[in-house]
Amino acid sequence: MQEEVVKKLEEIQKAGLTDLEHVQEEQQLNEWRTCYLGKKSEVLQVMKEIPDLSVDLRPKVGMLTNQVKRNFEQGYEQRLEEIRKAALERSLQQDRLDVTLPGRRPEKGRLHPSTQTLREIANIFGQMGFQVYRGTDVETEEFNFELLNIPKYHPARDMWDTFFTTTPEVVMRTHTSPGQIHSMRENAPDPVRVILPGMCYRYEQVTSRSEFQFFQVELLAVGKSIDFRGFKGTLQDFARRMFGDNVRIRLRPDYFPFTEPSAEMDVECFICQGAGCPVCKHTGWLEIMGCGMMHPTVLMNGGYDPREYTGFAAGLGPERITMLRHHIEDIRYFWANDVRFLEQF
Ligand code: FA5
């Protein structure tokens, strides 16, 4: 009887340890443990049968069974350690660090080209004593048009193709000029000298020069001694600081309902110095803003008496200026979010 049990236990041990040698992964090892040490394992089966054995056999078989169980437990621990060590070595091998390699440059974020130009414009006018005033992206029709001397149904509204919102009378601002009225009303009757940067929206055909959303910077000065000479001098000074000391400007007559007289300002082409090139379409001049002396009606709508006060205003397009400075041939690059374009600035 004793021999039989001993033989059975030896066979169990031999089978278990041989199987263990073939185990390669942790999951396999767990299965092995369930098989050889679990509730239904043969060792436990033998243990359960011990009480049925004769009294003198019980301690010997008990000792032997415990020995097999301990060997299995030790074998399990040892194999587990080996498997984990091998896995670690494999992963170290794969992720091996070559300390002699040159470091990788961290990716740096940068400012959008329009933001860079906006900041430059703000800096230049800031140095001249202009403050930055912020408006909102939506405006009422009254502020976007009527108070700027563009009555309802007036043909001049065709100059600004408008996005209307679902709220009656509320539009996406088509230009930053409504900010003229807001800032005048906040300051009247004190003098005003502000710039108003902001995003504008127009229901326009998108082309290489026109987007349906773009930045503008409004320039506004109101006071008692503002005249055309000072206005032209301010623009000339801005152009010098922005494009270089020798740049020349010219004002061409134009029409805006909120300024009288109105003009388009051109700068001498800084690429060909006026000689003519593809960027300036061989004219020698680049158009950069609309401007003019403030219309008396607009001054009045802002809370100033036009018999006492005068003012000038202008609207610049930072994208167009950026395009000219960097020879960018298509405005659609600005909002296409292509990092290959953006990381050049
Ligand atoms: C205006 O919007 C006037 N409010 C400007 C103004 C202000 C005149 C104060 C007089 C006094 P205009 O539509 O020309 O004008 O736009 C001004 C500038 O915005 C243009 O010179 C151009 O640089 C830019 N701009 C206009 N439309 C677009 C567009 N679709 N895409 C990109 N830039 C544009």
mmCIF file of C-alpha atoms and ligand atoms in Angstrom:
data_model
loop_
_atom_site.group_PDB
_atom_site.id
_atom_site.type_symbol
_atom_site.label_atom_id
_atom_site.label_comp_id
_atom_site.label_asym_id
_atom_site.label_seq_id
_atom_site.Cartn_x
_atom_site.Cartn_y
_atom_site.Cartn_z
ATOM 1 C CA MET A 1 0.000 0.000 0.000
ATOM 2 C CA GLN A 2 2.731 2.416 1.028
ATOM 3 C CA GLU A 3 4.715 1.661 -2.098
ATOM 4 C CA GLU A 4 1.714 2.344 -4.261
ATOM 5 C CA VAL A 5 1.081 5.787 -2.782
ATOM 6 C CA VAL A 6 4.773 6.659 -2.887
ATOM 7 C CA LYS A 7 4.965 5.633 -6.505
ATOM 8 C CA LYS A 8 1.894 7.655 -7.383
ATOM 9 C CA LEU A 9 3.293 10.740 -5.683
ATOM 10 C CA GLU A 10 6.629 10.327 -7.474
ATOM 11 C CA GLU A 11 4.800 10.123 -10.801
ATOM 12 C CA ILE A 12 2.768 13.238 -10.008
ATOM 13 C CA GLN A 13 5.944 15.101 -9.086
ATOM 14 C CA LYS A 14 7.795 13.974 -12.177
ATOM 15 C CA ALA A 15 4.922 14.956 -14.495
ATOM 16 C CA GLY A 16 4.470 18.329 -12.810
ATOM 17 C CA LEU A 17 8.157 19.296 -12.889
ATOM 18 C CA THR A 18 8.567 18.143 -16.488
ATOM 19 C CA ASP A 19 5.545 20.202 -17.549
ATOM 20 C CA LEU A 20 6.934 23.161 -15.657
ATOM 21 C CA GLU A 21 10.120 23.101 -17.684
ATOM 22 C CA HIS A 22 8.085 23.741 -20.860
ATOM 23 C CA VAL A 23 6.199 26.696 -19.460
ATOM 24 C CA GLN A 24 7.300 29.933 -21.220
ATOM 25 C CA GLU A 25 4.760 32.591 -20.303
ATOM 26 C CA GLU A 26 3.017 33.830 -17.202
ATOM 27 C CA GLN A 27 -0.402 32.798 -18.377
ATOM 28 C CA GLN A 28 0.789 29.269 -19.099
ATOM 29 C CA LEU A 29 2.337 29.219 -15.631
ATOM 30 C CA ASN A 30 -0.976 30.114 -14.019
ATOM 31 C CA GLU A 31 -2.654 27.293 -15.895
ATOM 32 C CA TRP A 32 0.084 24.972 -14.686
ATOM 33 C CA ARG A 33 -0.538 26.080 -11.079
ATOM 34 C CA THR A 34 -4.252 25.416 -11.350
ATOM 35 C CA CYS A 35 -3.514 21.971 -12.732
ATOM 36 C CA TYR A 36 -0.864 20.902 -10.166
ATOM 37 C CA LEU A 37 -1.716 22.929 -7.071
ATOM 38 C CA GLY A 38 -5.425 23.784 -7.570
ATOM 39 C CA LYS A 39 -8.397 22.273 -5.750
ATOM 40 C CA LYS A 40 -8.797 19.499 -8.290
ATOM 41 C CA SER A 41 -5.072 18.694 -8.502
ATOM 42 C CA GLU A 42 -3.825 15.175 -7.929
ATOM 43 C CA VAL A 43 -1.713 16.167 -4.913
ATOM 44 C CA LEU A 44 -4.768 17.529 -3.162
ATOM 45 C CA GLN A 45 -6.667 14.430 -4.126
ATOM 46 C CA VAL A 46 -4.009 12.306 -2.364
ATOM 47 C CA MET A 47 -4.185 14.586 0.676
ATOM 48 C CA LYS A 48 -7.919 14.093 0.899
ATOM 49 C CA GLU A 49 -7.435 10.340 0.927
ATOM 50 C CA ILE A 50 -4.940 10.356 3.856
ATOM 51 C CA PRO A 51 -7.606 9.885 6.578
ATOM 52 C CA ASP A 52 -8.610 6.597 4.921
ATOM 53 C CA LEU A 53 -5.086 5.179 5.254
ATOM 54 C CA SER A 54 -3.843 3.076 8.159
ATOM 55 C CA VAL A 55 -2.575 4.978 11.202
ATOM 56 C CA ASP A 56 1.094 4.155 10.663
ATOM 57 C CA LEU A 57 0.935 5.134 6.967
ATOM 58 C CA ARG A 58 -0.712 8.486 7.501
ATOM 59 C CA PRO A 59 2.345 10.494 8.799
ATOM 60 C CA LYS A 60 4.664 9.154 6.093
ATOM 61 C CA VAL A 61 2.249 9.775 3.224
ATOM 62 C CA GLY A 62 1.369 13.161 4.761
ATOM 63 C CA MET A 63 5.050 14.165 4.848
ATOM 64 C CA LEU A 64 5.616 12.982 1.312
ATOM 65 C CA THR A 65 2.557 14.789 -0.075
ATOM 66 C CA ASN A 66 3.616 18.008 1.648
ATOM 67 C CA GLN A 67 7.070 17.606 0.169
ATOM 68 C CA VAL A 68 5.652 17.283 -3.385
ATOM 69 C CA LYS A 69 3.399 20.285 -2.801
ATOM 70 C CA ARG A 70 6.339 22.363 -1.510
ATOM 71 C CA ASN A 71 8.468 21.343 -4.498
ATOM 72 C CA PHE A 72 5.675 22.466 -6.826
ATOM 73 C CA GLU A 73 5.320 25.776 -4.986
ATOM 74 C CA GLN A 74 9.054 26.422 -5.083
ATOM 75 C CA GLY A 75 9.161 25.417 -8.755
ATOM 76 C CA TYR A 76 6.317 27.819 -9.475
ATOM 77 C CA GLU A 77 8.039 30.766 -7.727
ATOM 78 C CA GLN A 78 11.325 30.063 -9.450
ATOM 79 C CA ARG A 79 9.751 29.786 -12.910
ATOM 80 C CA LEU A 80 7.756 32.965 -12.351
ATOM 81 C CA GLU A 81 10.946 34.848 -11.546
ATOM 82 C CA GLU A 82 12.689 33.417 -14.598
ATOM 83 C CA ILE A 83 9.810 34.321 -16.926
ATOM 84 C CA ARG A 84 9.626 37.895 -15.581
ATOM 85 C CA LYS A 85 13.364 38.365 -15.830
ATOM 86 C CA ALA A 86 13.358 37.131 -19.427
ATOM 87 C CA ALA A 87 10.487 39.488 -20.309
ATOM 88 C CA LEU A 88 12.336 42.407 -18.757
ATOM 89 C CA GLU A 89 15.494 41.577 -20.627
ATOM 90 C CA ARG A 90 13.545 41.345 -23.876
ATOM 91 C CA SER A 91 11.982 44.757 -23.368
ATOM 92 C CA LEU A 92 15.319 46.297 -22.378
ATOM 93 C CA GLN A 93 16.794 44.860 -25.504
ATOM 94 C CA GLN A 94 14.032 46.362 -27.625
ATOM 95 C CA ASP A 95 14.103 49.829 -25.996
ATOM 96 C CA ARG A 96 17.836 49.974 -25.723
ATOM 97 C CA LEU A 97 19.037 53.516 -25.181
ATOM 98 C CA ASP A 98 21.924 54.709 -27.253
ATOM 99 C CA VAL A 99 23.400 57.465 -25.112
ATOM 100 C CA THR A 100 25.754 58.496 -27.892
ATOM 101 C CA LEU A 101 22.895 59.561 -30.198
ATOM 102 C CA PRO A 102 22.356 63.342 -30.526
ATOM 103 C CA GLY A 103 19.257 64.577 -28.645
ATOM 104 C CA ARG A 104 15.954 65.112 -30.400
ATOM 105 C CA ARG A 105 14.859 68.722 -30.706
ATOM 106 C CA PRO A 106 11.630 69.355 -28.782
ATOM 107 C CA GLU A 107 8.755 70.530 -31.002
ATOM 108 C CA LYS A 108 8.172 74.210 -30.311
ATOM 109 C CA GLY A 109 4.856 75.943 -30.831
ATOM 110 C CA ARG A 110 4.817 79.295 -32.585
ATOM 111 C CA LEU A 111 2.512 82.196 -33.238
ATOM 112 C CA HIS A 112 0.297 82.180 -36.300
ATOM 113 C CA PRO A 113 1.682 84.519 -39.010
ATOM 114 C CA SER A 114 -1.431 86.725 -38.782
ATOM 115 C CA THR A 115 -0.973 87.001 -35.004
ATOM 116 C CA GLN A 116 2.648 88.001 -35.518
ATOM 117 C CA THR A 117 1.627 90.784 -37.924
ATOM 118 C CA LEU A 118 -1.221 91.850 -35.633
ATOM 119 C CA ARG A 119 1.210 92.156 -32.728
ATOM 120 C CA GLU A 120 3.660 94.113 -34.821
ATOM 121 C CA ILE A 121 0.918 96.523 -35.914
ATOM 122 C CA ALA A 122 -0.255 96.864 -32.293
ATOM 123 C CA ASN A 123 3.330 97.547 -31.151
ATOM 124 C CA ILE A 124 3.874 100.244 -33.753
ATOM 125 C CA PHE A 125 0.642 102.077 -32.985
ATOM 126 C CA GLY A 126 1.214 101.463 -29.268
ATOM 127 C CA GLN A 127 4.499 103.373 -29.547
ATOM 128 C CA MET A 128 2.548 106.231 -31.181
ATOM 129 C CA GLY A 129 0.168 106.361 -28.210
ATOM 130 C CA PHE A 130 -2.778 104.331 -29.542
ATOM 131 C CA GLN A 131 -4.586 101.993 -27.130
ATOM 132 C CA VAL A 132 -5.996 98.585 -28.059
ATOM 133 C CA TYR A 133 -9.778 98.311 -27.919
ATOM 134 C CA ARG A 134 -11.573 94.993 -28.342
ATOM 135 C CA GLY A 135 -14.983 94.546 -29.936
ATOM 136 C CA THR A 136 -17.216 91.513 -30.386
ATOM 137 C CA ASP A 137 -17.468 89.170 -33.375
ATOM 138 C CA VAL A 138 -21.222 89.725 -33.678
ATOM 139 C CA GLU A 139 -22.790 93.130 -34.086
ATOM 140 C CA THR A 140 -26.252 94.495 -34.619
ATOM 141 C CA GLU A 141 -27.031 95.772 -38.093
ATOM 142 C CA GLU A 142 -27.336 99.196 -36.523
ATOM 143 C CA PHE A 143 -23.684 99.228 -35.448
ATOM 144 C CA ASN A 144 -22.300 97.334 -38.434
ATOM 145 C CA PHE A 145 -24.103 99.583 -40.936
ATOM 146 C CA GLU A 146 -26.603 102.267 -39.930
ATOM 147 C CA LEU A 147 -24.486 104.185 -37.419
ATOM 148 C CA LEU A 148 -21.662 104.093 -39.963
ATOM 149 C CA ASN A 149 -23.818 106.027 -42.398
ATOM 150 C CA ILE A 150 -24.929 102.981 -44.380
ATOM 151 C CA PRO A 151 -28.756 103.049 -44.210
ATOM 152 C CA LYS A 152 -30.908 99.984 -44.802
ATOM 153 C CA TYR A 153 -31.421 99.240 -48.506
ATOM 154 C CA HIS A 154 -28.573 101.600 -49.440
ATOM 155 C CA PRO A 155 -26.543 100.216 -52.369
ATOM 156 C CA ALA A 156 -23.339 100.745 -50.341
ATOM 157 C CA ARG A 157 -24.288 97.613 -48.335
ATOM 158 C CA ASP A 158 -23.276 95.603 -51.372
ATOM 159 C CA MET A 159 -19.667 96.375 -50.444
ATOM 160 C CA TRP A 160 -19.968 93.987 -47.499
ATOM 161 C CA ASP A 161 -21.594 90.616 -48.224
ATOM 162 C CA THR A 162 -22.959 89.696 -44.848
ATOM 163 C CA PHE A 163 -23.467 86.548 -42.778
ATOM 164 C CA PHE A 164 -26.740 86.940 -40.906
ATOM 165 C CA THR A 165 -27.420 85.036 -37.679
ATOM 166 C CA THR A 166 -30.677 83.402 -36.646
ATOM 167 C CA THR A 167 -31.270 86.328 -34.297
ATOM 168 C CA PRO A 168 -32.977 89.150 -36.210
ATOM 169 C CA GLU A 169 -30.835 92.237 -36.740
ATOM 170 C CA VAL A 170 -27.659 90.454 -35.515
ATOM 171 C CA VAL A 171 -24.854 89.882 -38.024
ATOM 172 C CA MET A 172 -21.286 88.563 -37.988
ATOM 173 C CA ARG A 173 -19.293 91.775 -38.202
ATOM 174 C CA THR A 174 -18.155 92.408 -41.758
ATOM 175 C CA HIS A 175 -15.455 94.859 -40.678
ATOM 176 C CA THR A 176 -13.990 96.264 -37.455
ATOM 177 C CA SER A 177 -15.500 99.708 -38.136
ATOM 178 C CA PRO A 178 -18.492 99.244 -35.725
ATOM 179 C CA GLY A 179 -15.823 99.466 -33.001
ATOM 180 C CA GLN A 180 -15.480 103.146 -33.969
ATOM 181 C CA ILE A 181 -18.958 103.855 -32.585
ATOM 182 C CA HIS A 182 -18.447 101.713 -29.436
ATOM 183 C CA SER A 183 -15.140 103.336 -28.541
ATOM 184 C CA MET A 184 -16.373 106.872 -29.293
ATOM 185 C CA ARG A 185 -19.469 106.383 -27.157
ATOM 186 C CA GLU A 186 -17.310 105.114 -24.297
ATOM 187 C CA ASN A 187 -14.958 108.090 -24.476
ATOM 188 C CA ALA A 188 -17.018 111.100 -25.650
ATOM 189 C CA PRO A 189 -16.317 113.960 -25.287
ATOM 190 C CA ASP A 190 -12.665 113.083 -24.573
ATOM 191 C CA PRO A 191 -10.240 112.541 -27.444
ATOM 192 C CA VAL A 192 -9.883 108.969 -28.708
ATOM 193 C CA ARG A 193 -6.808 107.276 -30.098
ATOM 194 C CA VAL A 194 -7.337 103.521 -30.459
ATOM 195 C CA ILE A 195 -6.721 100.512 -32.654
ATOM 196 C CA LEU A 196 -9.334 97.752 -32.827
ATOM 197 C CA PRO A 197 -8.052 94.358 -33.975
ATOM 198 C CA GLY A 198 -10.535 91.569 -34.652
ATOM 199 C CA MET A 199 -11.823 88.801 -36.895
ATOM 200 C CA CYS A 200 -14.271 89.777 -39.644
ATOM 201 C CA TYR A 201 -16.623 87.607 -41.687
ATOM 202 C CA ARG A 202 -17.945 88.074 -45.203
ATOM 203 C CA TYR A 203 -20.131 85.919 -47.383
ATOM 204 C CA GLU A 204 -17.544 86.060 -50.134
ATOM 205 C CA GLN A 205 -16.276 83.863 -52.868
ATOM 206 C CA VAL A 206 -13.025 82.435 -51.488
ATOM 207 C CA THR A 207 -10.138 83.215 -53.816
ATOM 208 C CA SER A 208 -6.373 83.446 -53.498
ATOM 209 C CA ARG A 209 -6.790 87.025 -52.147
ATOM 210 C CA SER A 210 -10.127 86.807 -50.314
ATOM 211 C CA GLU A 211 -11.222 84.623 -47.418
ATOM 212 C CA PHE A 212 -14.613 84.547 -45.739
ATOM 213 C CA GLN A 213 -12.912 85.151 -42.389
ATOM 214 C CA PHE A 214 -9.931 87.421 -41.944
ATOM 215 C CA PHE A 215 -8.430 89.875 -39.481
ATOM 216 C CA GLN A 216 -8.717 93.601 -39.658
ATOM 217 C CA VAL A 217 -7.168 96.311 -37.536
ATOM 218 C CA GLU A 218 -9.214 99.477 -37.290
ATOM 219 C CA LEU A 219 -7.382 102.702 -36.586
ATOM 220 C CA LEU A 220 -9.284 105.620 -35.053
ATOM 221 C CA ALA A 221 -8.344 109.067 -33.797
ATOM 222 C CA VAL A 222 -10.877 111.714 -32.729
ATOM 223 C CA GLY A 223 -9.998 115.116 -31.305
ATOM 224 C CA LYS A 224 -10.225 118.861 -31.780
ATOM 225 C CA SER A 225 -7.153 119.396 -33.923
ATOM 226 C CA ILE A 226 -7.022 116.345 -36.146
ATOM 227 C CA ASP A 227 -6.479 117.186 -39.788
ATOM 228 C CA PHE A 228 -5.565 115.443 -43.014
ATOM 229 C CA ARG A 229 -1.901 116.390 -42.655
ATOM 230 C CA GLY A 230 -1.609 114.627 -39.292
ATOM 231 C CA PHE A 231 -3.506 111.675 -40.710
ATOM 232 C CA LYS A 232 -1.130 111.260 -43.648
ATOM 233 C CA GLY A 233 1.875 111.730 -41.334
ATOM 234 C CA THR A 234 0.597 108.955 -39.026
ATOM 235 C CA LEU A 235 0.195 106.582 -41.957
ATOM 236 C CA GLN A 236 3.612 107.492 -43.344
ATOM 237 C CA ASP A 237 5.194 106.874 -39.922
ATOM 238 C CA PHE A 238 3.416 103.529 -39.615
ATOM 239 C CA ALA A 239 4.603 102.469 -43.090
ATOM 240 C CA ARG A 240 8.214 103.385 -42.248
ATOM 241 C CA ARG A 241 8.192 101.409 -39.021
ATOM 242 C CA MET A 242 6.493 98.431 -40.645
ATOM 243 C CA PHE A 243 8.261 98.247 -44.016
ATOM 244 C CA GLY A 244 11.495 100.205 -43.647
ATOM 245 C CA ASP A 245 12.777 103.779 -43.494
ATOM 246 C CA ASN A 246 12.727 104.563 -47.177
ATOM 247 C CA VAL A 247 9.263 103.299 -48.030
ATOM 248 C CA ARG A 248 6.966 105.783 -49.751
ATOM 249 C CA ILE A 249 3.173 105.841 -49.490
ATOM 250 C CA ARG A 250 0.433 107.245 -51.674
ATOM 251 C CA LEU A 251 -3.283 107.859 -51.087
ATOM 252 C CA ARG A 252 -5.691 107.163 -53.932
ATOM 253 C CA PRO A 253 -9.233 108.542 -53.778
ATOM 254 C CA ASP A 254 -11.805 105.878 -52.908
ATOM 255 C CA TYR A 255 -15.281 105.703 -51.437
ATOM 256 C CA PHE A 256 -16.437 104.576 -47.975
ATOM 257 C CA PRO A 257 -19.767 105.826 -46.579
ATOM 258 C CA PHE A 258 -18.227 106.523 -43.148
ATOM 259 C CA THR A 259 -15.277 108.666 -44.264
ATOM 260 C CA GLU A 260 -15.066 111.852 -46.336
ATOM 261 C CA PRO A 261 -12.715 112.183 -48.111
ATOM 262 C CA SER A 262 -11.901 108.467 -48.412
ATOM 263 C CA ALA A 263 -8.771 106.827 -49.782
ATOM 264 C CA GLU A 264 -6.923 103.595 -50.376
ATOM 265 C CA MET A 265 -3.383 103.650 -49.079
ATOM 266 C CA ASP A 266 -0.619 102.051 -51.138
ATOM 267 C CA VAL A 267 2.983 101.500 -50.088
ATOM 268 C CA GLU A 268 5.796 101.461 -52.575
ATOM 269 C CA CYS A 269 6.513 97.828 -53.406
ATOM 270 C CA PHE A 270 9.226 96.786 -50.947
ATOM 271 C CA ILE A 271 10.182 93.848 -53.130
ATOM 272 C CA CYS A 272 11.113 95.744 -56.307
ATOM 273 C CA GLN A 273 11.406 99.247 -54.742
ATOM 274 C CA GLY A 274 8.858 100.586 -57.178
ATOM 275 C CA ALA A 275 10.463 99.206 -60.341
ATOM 276 C CA GLY A 276 7.583 96.771 -60.948
ATOM 277 C CA CYS A 277 7.397 93.032 -60.252
ATOM 278 C CA PRO A 278 4.779 90.219 -60.254
ATOM 279 C CA VAL A 279 3.907 90.833 -56.562
ATOM 280 C CA CYS A 280 2.870 94.449 -57.223
ATOM 281 C CA LYS A 281 1.453 93.446 -60.615
ATOM 282 C CA HIS A 282 4.115 95.661 -62.205
ATOM 283 C CA THR A 283 2.597 98.854 -60.783
ATOM 284 C CA GLY A 284 5.334 99.485 -58.201
ATOM 285 C CA TRP A 285 2.668 99.927 -55.482
ATOM 286 C CA LEU A 286 0.910 97.634 -52.976
ATOM 287 C CA GLU A 287 -2.521 98.397 -51.557
ATOM 288 C CA ILE A 288 -2.676 97.853 -47.775
ATOM 289 C CA MET A 289 -5.672 99.700 -46.291
ATOM 290 C CA GLY A 290 -8.832 101.728 -46.724
ATOM 291 C CA CYS A 291 -8.936 105.020 -44.838
ATOM 292 C CA GLY A 292 -10.248 108.570 -44.633
ATOM 293 C CA MET A 293 -11.327 111.531 -42.525
ATOM 294 C CA MET A 294 -14.351 110.672 -40.411
ATOM 295 C CA HIS A 295 -17.762 111.533 -41.816
ATOM 296 C CA PRO A 296 -19.598 114.156 -39.693
ATOM 297 C CA THR A 297 -22.618 111.845 -39.335
ATOM 298 C CA VAL A 298 -20.449 109.095 -37.841
ATOM 299 C CA LEU A 299 -18.834 111.553 -35.419
ATOM 300 C CA MET A 300 -22.308 112.635 -34.356
ATOM 301 C CA ASN A 301 -23.443 109.009 -33.933
ATOM 302 C CA GLY A 302 -20.412 108.489 -31.686
ATOM 303 C CA GLY A 303 -21.413 111.420 -29.463
ATOM 304 C CA TYR A 304 -19.127 114.156 -30.829
ATOM 305 C CA ASP A 305 -20.126 117.513 -32.273
ATOM 306 C CA PRO A 306 -18.669 117.564 -35.820
ATOM 307 C CA ARG A 307 -18.435 121.374 -35.696
ATOM 308 C CA GLU A 308 -15.850 121.021 -32.935
ATOM 309 C CA TYR A 309 -14.331 117.607 -33.489
ATOM 310 C CA THR A 310 -12.673 115.871 -36.406
ATOM 311 C CA GLY A 311 -11.151 112.432 -36.764
ATOM 312 C CA PHE A 312 -9.521 109.931 -39.042
ATOM 313 C CA ALA A 313 -10.030 106.188 -39.428
ATOM 314 C CA ALA A 314 -8.477 103.320 -41.355
ATOM 315 C CA GLY A 315 -8.912 99.567 -41.775
ATOM 316 C CA LEU A 316 -5.862 97.370 -42.400
ATOM 317 C CA GLY A 317 -5.793 93.707 -43.424
ATOM 318 C CA PRO A 318 -2.995 91.825 -41.580
ATOM 319 C CA GLU A 319 -3.272 88.757 -43.830
ATOM 320 C CA ARG A 320 -2.741 90.820 -46.971
ATOM 321 C CA ILE A 321 0.241 92.568 -45.334
ATOM 322 C CA THR A 322 1.692 89.188 -44.272
ATOM 323 C CA MET A 323 1.205 87.856 -47.807
ATOM 324 C CA LEU A 324 3.108 90.763 -49.252
ATOM 325 C CA ARG A 325 5.968 90.558 -46.765
ATOM 326 C CA HIS A 326 6.485 86.809 -47.108
ATOM 327 C CA HIS A 327 5.543 86.407 -50.771
ATOM 328 C CA ILE A 328 2.612 84.121 -49.903
ATOM 329 C CA GLU A 329 0.627 83.672 -53.069
ATOM 330 C CA ASP A 330 -2.617 82.297 -51.602
ATOM 331 C CA ILE A 331 -4.584 83.536 -48.565
ATOM 332 C CA ARG A 332 -6.190 80.078 -48.139
ATOM 333 C CA TYR A 333 -2.981 78.823 -46.511
ATOM 334 C CA PHE A 334 -3.750 80.947 -43.441
ATOM 335 C CA TRP A 335 -6.715 78.902 -42.194
ATOM 336 C CA ALA A 336 -5.903 75.536 -43.773
ATOM 337 C CA ASN A 337 -4.026 74.512 -40.601
ATOM 338 C CA ASP A 338 -1.222 72.862 -42.510
ATOM 339 C CA VAL A 339 1.809 72.738 -40.184
ATOM 340 C CA ARG A 340 4.176 72.682 -43.152
ATOM 341 C CA PHE A 341 2.994 76.214 -43.898
ATOM 342 C CA LEU A 342 2.705 77.393 -40.296
ATOM 343 C CA GLU A 343 6.140 76.189 -39.162
ATOM 344 C CA GLN A 344 7.845 78.480 -41.659
ATOM 345 C CA PHE A 345 7.069 81.511 -39.498
HETATM 346 C C1 FA5 B 1 -13.377 98.114 -44.947
HETATM 347 O O1 FA5 B 1 -13.733 97.032 -44.440
HETATM 348 C C2 FA5 B 1 -13.476 99.410 -44.194
HETATM 349 N N1 FA5 B 1 -14.191 99.189 -42.985
HETATM 350 C C3 FA5 B 1 -12.093 99.961 -43.976
HETATM 351 C C4 FA5 B 1 -12.089 101.383 -43.504
HETATM 352 C C5 FA5 B 1 -12.032 101.661 -42.154
HETATM 353 C C6 FA5 B 1 -12.157 102.434 -44.427
HETATM 354 C C7 FA5 B 1 -12.048 102.949 -41.687
HETATM 355 C C8 FA5 B 1 -12.177 103.729 -43.976
HETATM 356 C C9 FA5 B 1 -12.102 103.976 -42.637
HETATM 357 P P1 FA5 B 1 -12.352 96.995 -47.075
HETATM 358 O O2 FA5 B 1 -13.540 96.185 -47.412
HETATM 359 O O3 FA5 B 1 -11.566 97.560 -48.194
HETATM 360 O O4 FA5 B 1 -12.741 98.197 -46.122
HETATM 361 O O5 FA5 B 1 -11.377 96.120 -46.144
HETATM 362 C C10 FA5 B 1 -10.233 96.649 -45.542
HETATM 363 C C11 FA5 B 1 -9.073 95.670 -45.625
HETATM 364 O O6 FA5 B 1 -9.471 94.401 -45.120
HETATM 365 C C12 FA5 B 1 -8.638 95.378 -47.079
HETATM 366 O O7 FA5 B 1 -7.696 96.341 -47.518
HETATM 367 C C13 FA5 B 1 -8.037 94.026 -46.952
HETATM 368 O O8 FA5 B 1 -6.702 94.117 -46.500
HETATM 369 C C14 FA5 B 1 -8.859 93.360 -45.858
HETATM 370 N N2 FA5 B 1 -9.886 92.512 -46.469
HETATM 371 C C15 FA5 B 1 -11.082 92.862 -46.928
HETATM 372 N N3 FA5 B 1 -11.759 91.812 -47.411
HETATM 373 C C16 FA5 B 1 -10.971 90.742 -47.235
HETATM 374 C C17 FA5 B 1 -11.081 89.330 -47.508
HETATM 375 N N4 FA5 B 1 -12.188 88.822 -48.035
HETATM 376 N N5 FA5 B 1 -10.041 88.519 -47.194
HETATM 377 C C18 FA5 B 1 -8.924 89.043 -46.630
HETATM 378 N N6 FA5 B 1 -8.749 90.346 -46.332
HETATM 379 C C19 FA5 B 1 -9.753 91.186 -46.630
#
